PDB file of C-alpha atoms in Angstrom:
ATOM      1  CA  MET A   1     185.132  79.113 161.414  1.00 71.00           C
ATOM      2  CA  PHE A   2     185.267  80.232 157.770  1.00 69.00           C
ATOM      3  CA  LYS A   3     182.128  78.221 156.917  1.00 71.00           C
ATOM      4  CA  PHE A   4     180.323  79.750 159.890  1.00 69.00           C
ATOM      5  CA  LEU A   5     181.248  83.269 158.750  1.00 69.00           C
ATOM      6  CA  LYS A   6     180.043  82.520 155.225  1.00 67.00           C
ATOM      7  CA  LYS A   7     176.708  81.284 156.567  1.00 74.00           C
ATOM      8  CA  LEU A   8     176.411  84.274 158.878  1.00 69.00           C
ATOM      9  CA  ILE A   9     177.062  86.706 156.033  1.00 73.00           C
ATOM     10  CA  LEU A  10     174.531  84.888 153.864  1.00 75.00           C
ATOM     11  CA  VAL A  11     171.905  85.037 156.629  1.00 77.00           C
ATOM     12  CA  ILE A  12     172.545  88.773 157.098  1.00 76.00           C
ATOM     13  CA  ILE A  13     172.221  89.419 153.356  1.00 78.00           C
ATOM     14  CA  ILE A  14     168.968  87.425 153.069  1.00 83.00           C
ATOM     15  CA  ALA A  15     167.558  89.104 156.197  1.00 81.00           C
ATOM     16  CA  ASN A  16     168.334  92.530 154.753  1.00 82.00           C
ATOM     17  CA  ILE A  17     166.722  91.676 151.423  1.00 85.00           C
ATOM     18  CA  LEU A  18     163.568  90.510 153.202  1.00 88.00           C
ATOM     19  CA  PHE A  19     163.545  93.553 155.482  1.00 86.00           C
ATOM     20  CA  ILE A  20     163.826  95.910 152.516  1.00 90.00           C
ATOM     21  CA  ALA A  21     161.159  94.040 150.533  1.00 90.00           C
ATOM     22  CA  LEU A  22     158.736  93.952 153.463  1.00 90.00           C
ATOM     23  CA  GLY A  23     159.434  97.626 154.092  1.00 91.00           C
ATOM     24  CA  ILE A  24     157.463  98.453 150.968  1.00 93.00           C
ATOM     25  CA  PHE A  25     154.316  97.286 152.739  1.00 93.00           C
ATOM     26  CA  PHE A  26     155.046  97.481 156.485  1.00 93.00           C
ATOM     27  CA  ASN A  27     156.620  99.832 159.002  1.00 95.00           C
ATOM     28  CA  PRO A  28     159.558  98.437 161.035  1.00 93.00           C
ATOM     29  CA  PRO A  29     158.449  96.447 164.117  1.00 93.00           C
ATOM     30  CA  ILE A  30     161.006  98.436 166.108  1.00 92.00           C
ATOM     31  CA  THR A  31     164.229 100.335 165.408  1.00 93.00           C
ATOM     32  CA  TRP A  32     167.520 100.669 167.263  1.00 90.00           C
ATOM     33  CA  THR A  33     166.674 104.300 168.053  1.00 91.00           C
ATOM     34  CA  GLN A  34     163.295 103.306 169.460  1.00 94.00           C
ATOM     35  CA  LEU A  35     164.963 100.667 171.626  1.00 92.00           C
ATOM     36  CA  GLY A  36     167.289 103.375 172.876  1.00 90.00           C
ATOM     37  CA  GLY A  37     164.288 105.512 173.741  1.00 90.00           C
ATOM     38  CA  ILE A  38     162.767 102.686 175.778  1.00 92.00           C
ATOM     39  CA  ILE A  39     166.018 102.192 177.677  1.00 92.00           C
ATOM     40  CA  LYS A  40     166.582 105.900 178.320  1.00 90.00           C
ATOM     41  CA  TYR A  41     163.029 107.136 178.972  1.00 90.00           C
ATOM     42  CA  GLY A  42     161.236 103.926 179.908  1.00 90.00           C
ATOM     43  CA  LYS A  43     158.551 104.407 177.273  1.00 91.00           C
ATOM     44  CA  LEU A  44     157.767 104.093 173.583  1.00 93.00           C
ATOM     45  CA  GLU A  45     155.011 106.393 172.374  1.00 94.00           C
ATOM     46  CA  ARG A  46     154.399 105.369 168.769  1.00 95.00           C
ATOM     47  CA  ASP A  47     151.361 104.936 166.568  1.00 94.00           C
ATOM     48  CA  TYR A  48     151.976 103.917 162.970  1.00 96.00           C
ATOM     49  CA  ILE A  49     149.498 105.359 160.477  1.00 96.00           C
ATOM     50  CA  SER A  50     149.145 105.261 156.701  1.00 95.00           C
ATOM     51  CA  TYR A  51     150.593 107.888 154.391  1.00 95.00           C
ATOM     52  CA  ASP A  52     147.125 109.249 153.585  1.00 94.00           C
ATOM     53  CA  ASP A  53     146.170 109.538 157.271  1.00 95.00           C
ATOM     54  CA  MET A  54     149.129 111.817 157.990  1.00 95.00           C
ATOM     55  CA  GLY A  55     147.563 114.829 156.324  1.00 92.00           C
ATOM     56  CA  ASN A  56     149.392 117.297 154.092  1.00 96.00           C
ATOM     57  CA  ASN A  57     150.441 119.939 156.617  1.00 97.00           C
ATOM     58  CA  VAL A  58     152.918 117.779 158.503  1.00 96.00           C
ATOM     59  CA  LYS A  59     154.384 116.399 155.256  1.00 97.00           C
ATOM     60  CA  LYS A  60     154.951 119.907 153.920  1.00 97.00           C
ATOM     61  CA  ALA A  61     156.351 121.120 157.241  1.00 97.00           C
ATOM     62  CA  VAL A  62     158.898 118.327 157.555  1.00 97.00           C
ATOM     63  CA  ILE A  63     159.998 118.600 153.918  1.00 97.00           C
ATOM     64  CA  ALA A  64     160.292 122.391 154.283  1.00 96.00           C
ATOM     65  CA  SER A  65     162.371 122.002 157.428  1.00 95.00           C
ATOM     66  CA  GLU A  66     164.548 119.008 156.560  1.00 94.00           C
ATOM     67  CA  ASP A  67     164.857 118.473 152.813  1.00 95.00           C
ATOM     68  CA  GLN A  68     163.220 120.796 150.301  1.00 95.00           C
ATOM     69  CA  LEU A  69     164.730 118.914 147.355  1.00 94.00           C
ATOM     70  CA  PHE A  70     163.275 115.600 148.533  1.00 95.00           C
ATOM     71  CA  PHE A  71     161.116 114.972 145.473  1.00 94.00           C
ATOM     72  CA  THR A  72     163.831 115.892 142.951  1.00 93.00           C
ATOM     73  CA  HIS A  73     167.065 114.385 144.281  1.00 93.00           C
ATOM     74  CA  ASN A  74     168.169 110.735 144.009  1.00 90.00           C
ATOM     75  CA  GLY A  75     168.537 110.330 147.753  1.00 89.00           C
ATOM     76  CA  PHE A  76     171.547 112.625 148.164  1.00 88.00           C
ATOM     77  CA  ASP A  77     171.888 116.397 148.221  1.00 82.00           C
ATOM     78  CA  THR A  78     175.350 116.863 146.733  1.00 78.00           C
ATOM     79  CA  LYS A  79     175.652 120.548 147.655  1.00 75.00           C
ATOM     80  CA  ALA A  80     174.745 119.856 151.292  1.00 68.00           C
ATOM     81  CA  ILE A  81     177.188 116.923 151.380  1.00 66.00           C
ATOM     82  CA  GLU A  82     180.007 119.082 149.990  1.00 67.00           C
ATOM     83  CA  LYS A  83     179.355 121.707 152.674  1.00 69.00           C
ATOM     84  CA  ALA A  84     179.292 119.051 155.371  1.00 60.00           C
ATOM     85  CA  LEU A  85     182.554 117.490 154.153  1.00 59.00           C
ATOM     86  CA  LYS A  86     184.330 120.849 154.176  1.00 59.00           C
ATOM     87  CA  HIS A  87     183.077 121.560 157.672  1.00 52.00           C
ATOM     88  CA  ASN A  88     184.068 118.103 158.914  1.00 53.00           C
ATOM     89  CA  GLU A  89     187.561 118.417 157.420  1.00 53.00           C
ATOM     90  CA  LYS A  90     188.100 121.602 159.401  1.00 55.00           C
ATOM     91  CA  LYS A  91     186.884 119.989 162.612  1.00 51.00           C
ATOM     92  CA  GLY A  92     188.658 116.676 161.997  1.00 51.00           C
ATOM     93  CA  GLU A  93     185.529 114.651 162.787  1.00 51.00           C
ATOM     94  CA  ILE A  94     181.988 114.073 161.563  1.00 47.00           C
ATOM     95  CA  ARG A  95     179.912 116.939 162.919  1.00 48.00           C
ATOM     96  CA  ARG A  96     177.539 117.526 160.006  1.00 49.00           C
ATOM     97  CA  GLY A  97     176.017 114.953 157.740  1.00 53.00           C
ATOM     98  CA  GLY A  98     174.186 116.868 155.017  1.00 64.00           C
ATOM     99  CA  SER A  99     171.515 114.197 155.333  1.00 89.00           C
ATOM    100  CA  THR A 100     168.387 114.083 153.196  1.00 95.00           C
ATOM    101  CA  ILE A 101     165.086 112.588 154.343  1.00 96.00           C
ATOM    102  CA  SER A 102     166.032 109.450 152.404  1.00 96.00           C
ATOM    103  CA  GLN A 103     169.327 109.165 154.279  1.00 95.00           C
ATOM    104  CA  GLN A 104     167.653 109.789 157.615  1.00 95.00           C
ATOM    105  CA  THR A 105     165.101 107.094 156.798  1.00 96.00           C
ATOM    106  CA  ALA A 106     167.861 104.608 155.980  1.00 95.00           C
ATOM    107  CA  LYS A 107     169.585 105.458 159.264  1.00 93.00           C
ATOM    108  CA  ASN A 108     166.468 105.323 161.427  1.00 92.00           C
ATOM    109  CA  VAL A 109     164.922 102.177 159.928  1.00 94.00           C
ATOM    110  CA  PHE A 110     168.008 100.016 159.356  1.00 92.00           C
ATOM    111  CA  LEU A 111     170.875 101.421 161.398  1.00 89.00           C
ATOM    112  CA  TRP A 112     171.790 103.124 164.649  1.00 82.00           C
ATOM    113  CA  GLN A 113     172.631 106.657 165.736  1.00 83.00           C
ATOM    114  CA  GLY A 114     176.265 107.682 165.529  1.00 78.00           C
ATOM    115  CA  ARG A 115     178.844 109.645 163.576  1.00 79.00           C
ATOM    116  CA  SER A 116     181.310 106.974 162.449  1.00 82.00           C
ATOM    117  CA  TRP A 117     182.394 106.688 158.826  1.00 84.00           C
ATOM    118  CA  PHE A 118     181.393 103.006 158.874  1.00 84.00           C
ATOM    119  CA  ARG A 119     177.776 103.801 159.785  1.00 85.00           C
ATOM    120  CA  LYS A 120     177.754 106.632 157.268  1.00 87.00           C
ATOM    121  CA  GLY A 121     178.919 104.208 154.578  1.00 88.00           C
ATOM    122  CA  LEU A 122     176.126 101.765 155.361  1.00 89.00           C
ATOM    123  CA  GLU A 123     173.687 104.663 155.300  1.00 92.00           C
ATOM    124  CA  VAL A 124     174.750 105.479 151.729  1.00 92.00           C
ATOM    125  CA  VAL A 125     174.152 101.882 150.629  1.00 92.00           C
ATOM    126  CA  TYR A 126     170.705 101.644 152.220  1.00 93.00           C
ATOM    127  CA  THR A 127     169.733 105.064 150.870  1.00 95.00           C
ATOM    128  CA  PHE A 128     170.617 104.047 147.327  1.00 93.00           C
ATOM    129  CA  ILE A 129     168.599 100.832 147.653  1.00 94.00           C
ATOM    130  CA  ILE A 130     165.418 102.303 149.174  1.00 96.00           C
ATOM    131  CA  GLU A 131     165.394 105.094 146.590  1.00 96.00           C
ATOM    132  CA  LYS A 132     165.309 102.419 143.890  1.00 94.00           C
ATOM    133  CA  VAL A 133     163.015  99.917 145.623  1.00 95.00           C
ATOM    134  CA  TRP A 134     160.662 101.952 147.816  1.00 96.00           C
ATOM    135  CA  GLY A 135     160.166 105.249 146.013  1.00 92.00           C
ATOM    136  CA  LYS A 136     159.420 108.657 147.525  1.00 96.00           C
ATOM    137  CA  ASP A 137     155.979 108.063 149.074  1.00 95.00           C
ATOM    138  CA  VAL A 138     157.093 104.940 150.946  1.00 97.00           C
ATOM    139  CA  ILE A 139     160.315 106.604 152.101  1.00 97.00           C
ATOM    140  CA  LEU A 140     158.418 109.626 153.421  1.00 97.00           C
ATOM    141  CA  ALA A 141     155.827 107.415 155.117  1.00 97.00           C
ATOM    142  CA  ARG A 142     158.475 105.285 156.860  1.00 97.00           C
ATOM    143  CA  TYR A 143     160.352 108.425 157.876  1.00 97.00           C
ATOM    144  CA  LEU A 144     157.304 110.160 159.344  1.00 97.00           C
ATOM    145  CA  ASN A 145     156.306 107.025 161.244  1.00 97.00           C
ATOM    146  CA  SER A 146     159.719 106.158 162.700  1.00 94.00           C
ATOM    147  CA  ILE A 147     161.523 109.451 163.310  1.00 93.00           C
ATOM    148  CA  GLU A 148     162.155 110.534 166.909  1.00 93.00           C
ATOM    149  CA  MET A 149     160.057 113.604 167.729  1.00 92.00           C
ATOM    150  CA  GLY A 150     160.434 113.890 171.472  1.00 90.00           C
ATOM    151  CA  GLN A 151     161.741 112.050 174.508  1.00 89.00           C
ATOM    152  CA  GLY A 152     160.492 108.524 173.820  1.00 92.00           C
ATOM    153  CA  VAL A 153     158.044 109.856 171.215  1.00 94.00           C
ATOM    154  CA  PHE A 154     158.307 108.494 167.662  1.00 96.00           C
ATOM    155  CA  GLY A 155     156.372 109.319 164.514  1.00 95.00           C
ATOM    156  CA  VAL A 156     154.019 112.143 163.558  1.00 96.00           C
ATOM    157  CA  GLU A 157     150.877 110.570 165.002  1.00 97.00           C
ATOM    158  CA  ALA A 158     152.354 110.068 168.461  1.00 96.00           C
ATOM    159  CA  ALA A 159     153.944 113.536 168.323  1.00 96.00           C
ATOM    160  CA  SER A 160     150.641 115.139 167.291  1.00 96.00           C
ATOM    161  CA  ASN A 161     148.848 113.525 170.205  1.00 96.00           C
ATOM    162  CA  TYR A 162     151.685 114.240 172.629  1.00 94.00           C
ATOM    163  CA  TYR A 163     152.061 117.938 171.815  1.00 95.00           C
ATOM    164  CA  PHE A 164     148.581 118.944 170.628  1.00 95.00           C
ATOM    165  CA  GLY A 165     146.148 116.187 171.625  1.00 95.00           C
ATOM    166  CA  LYS A 166     144.996 115.483 168.083  1.00 96.00           C
ATOM    167  CA  SER A 167     145.730 113.300 165.064  1.00 96.00           C
ATOM    168  CA  ALA A 168     148.370 114.266 162.526  1.00 96.00           C
ATOM    169  CA  LYS A 169     145.768 114.770 159.785  1.00 96.00           C
ATOM    170  CA  ASP A 170     144.085 117.452 161.910  1.00 96.00           C
ATOM    171  CA  LEU A 171     147.207 119.533 162.561  1.00 96.00           C
ATOM    172  CA  THR A 172     147.055 123.170 161.553  1.00 97.00           C
ATOM    173  CA  LYS A 173     149.857 124.632 159.470  1.00 97.00           C
ATOM    174  CA  SER A 174     151.387 126.225 162.568  1.00 96.00           C
ATOM    175  CA  GLU A 175     151.141 123.046 164.667  1.00 96.00           C
ATOM    176  CA  ALA A 176     152.742 120.978 161.916  1.00 97.00           C
ATOM    177  CA  ALA A 177     155.592 123.488 161.702  1.00 96.00           C
ATOM    178  CA  TRP A 178     156.170 123.236 165.467  1.00 96.00           C
ATOM    179  CA  ILE A 179     156.532 119.463 165.175  1.00 94.00           C
ATOM    180  CA  ALA A 180     158.949 119.836 162.250  1.00 95.00           C
ATOM    181  CA  VAL A 181     161.302 122.261 163.990  1.00 95.00           C
ATOM    182  CA  VAL A 182     162.127 119.845 166.826  1.00 92.00           C
ATOM    183  CA  LEU A 183     163.571 117.242 164.450  1.00 90.00           C
ATOM    184  CA  PRO A 184     167.232 118.320 164.541  1.00 85.00           C
ATOM    185  CA  ASN A 185     167.291 117.741 168.312  1.00 88.00           C
ATOM    186  CA  PRO A 186     164.050 116.181 169.631  1.00 87.00           C
ATOM    187  CA  LYS A 187     165.602 115.374 173.003  1.00 84.00           C
ATOM    188  CA  LYS A 188     166.308 119.073 173.592  1.00 87.00           C
ATOM    189  CA  TYR A 189     163.678 121.115 171.726  1.00 89.00           C
ATOM    190  CA  ASP A 190     160.103 121.381 172.990  1.00 87.00           C
ATOM    191  CA  PRO A 191     157.266 123.093 171.060  1.00 89.00           C
ATOM    192  CA  LYS A 192     155.492 123.661 174.382  1.00 87.00           C
ATOM    193  CA  ASN A 193     158.409 125.725 175.647  1.00 88.00           C
ATOM    194  CA  PRO A 194     160.152 127.120 172.552  1.00 90.00           C
ATOM    195  CA  THR A 195     163.409 129.023 172.658  1.00 91.00           C
ATOM    196  CA  PRO A 196     163.847 132.250 170.631  1.00 93.00           C
ATOM    197  CA  TYR A 197     165.763 130.190 168.062  1.00 94.00           C
ATOM    198  CA  LEU A 198     162.898 127.707 167.778  1.00 94.00           C
ATOM    199  CA  ARG A 199     160.371 130.521 167.299  1.00 95.00           C
ATOM    200  CA  LYS A 200     162.490 131.969 164.518  1.00 96.00           C
ATOM    201  CA  LYS A 201     162.835 128.551 162.868  1.00 96.00           C
ATOM    202  CA  HIS A 202     159.073 128.005 163.193  1.00 96.00           C
ATOM    203  CA  ASN A 203     158.327 131.233 161.343  1.00 96.00           C
ATOM    204  CA  TRP A 204     160.819 130.292 158.630  1.00 97.00           C
ATOM    205  CA  VAL A 205     159.280 126.821 158.170  1.00 97.00           C
ATOM    206  CA  MET A 206     155.803 128.380 157.942  1.00 96.00           C
ATOM    207  CA  ARG A 207     156.983 130.554 155.061  1.00 97.00           C
ATOM    208  CA  GLN A 208     158.806 127.712 153.317  1.00 97.00           C
ATOM    209  CA  MET A 209     155.733 125.463 153.471  1.00 96.00           C
ATOM    210  CA  ASN A 210     154.092 127.727 150.894  1.00 95.00           C
ATOM    211  CA  ASN A 211     156.709 126.576 148.358  1.00 93.00           C
ATOM    212  CA  ILE A 212     156.289 122.836 148.916  1.00 94.00           C
ATOM    213  CA  VAL A 213     154.246 120.917 146.352  1.00 92.00           C
ATOM    214  CA  LEU A 214     153.486 117.311 147.279  1.00 91.00           C
ATOM    215  CA  LYS A 215     153.822 114.771 144.470  1.00 80.00           C
TER     216      LYS A 215
END
């Protein structure tokens, strides 16, 4: 039994190393979240595209909405994490994560959805590694290709076609902002039928996009 466990651990380690190395060049064949989308909605709308084919508007919109310090932090936003920890201590459970785009990429590419401390710990490890191995452009590309952006809809290209009938590179500033604002809860929010809160967030993201400089 002990020998079997040792071999299993070794296989898992080697598989992870290969997955991380290949991730520099390729998008994930499928993720746990995407599998969940297939099971729940009976579909997987996804179209991987290159970083250059995404266009600048959607990159700026998502960074403005999710992680404005993306290009300057080391994968972790310490101030956001401190706020999240204080909030979670009051609630007695994990309700906020303070997650950066790098952390969300680690979660969506390698892990599963959930709020356990164990998954959060793995997320920290993967985030540290991809920051060192992949770099910012690859992380952002994998994030924008794999993130859930609607019910069974994954990635900016599929979302652009689903919501606006066009490619991501052709999105206007306003359209890109609409896609970005659904990210906190893509199963609930809908740019085609926005709530007052979503309209307010959209206007805020539009303003913040003016401050984003792509590297």
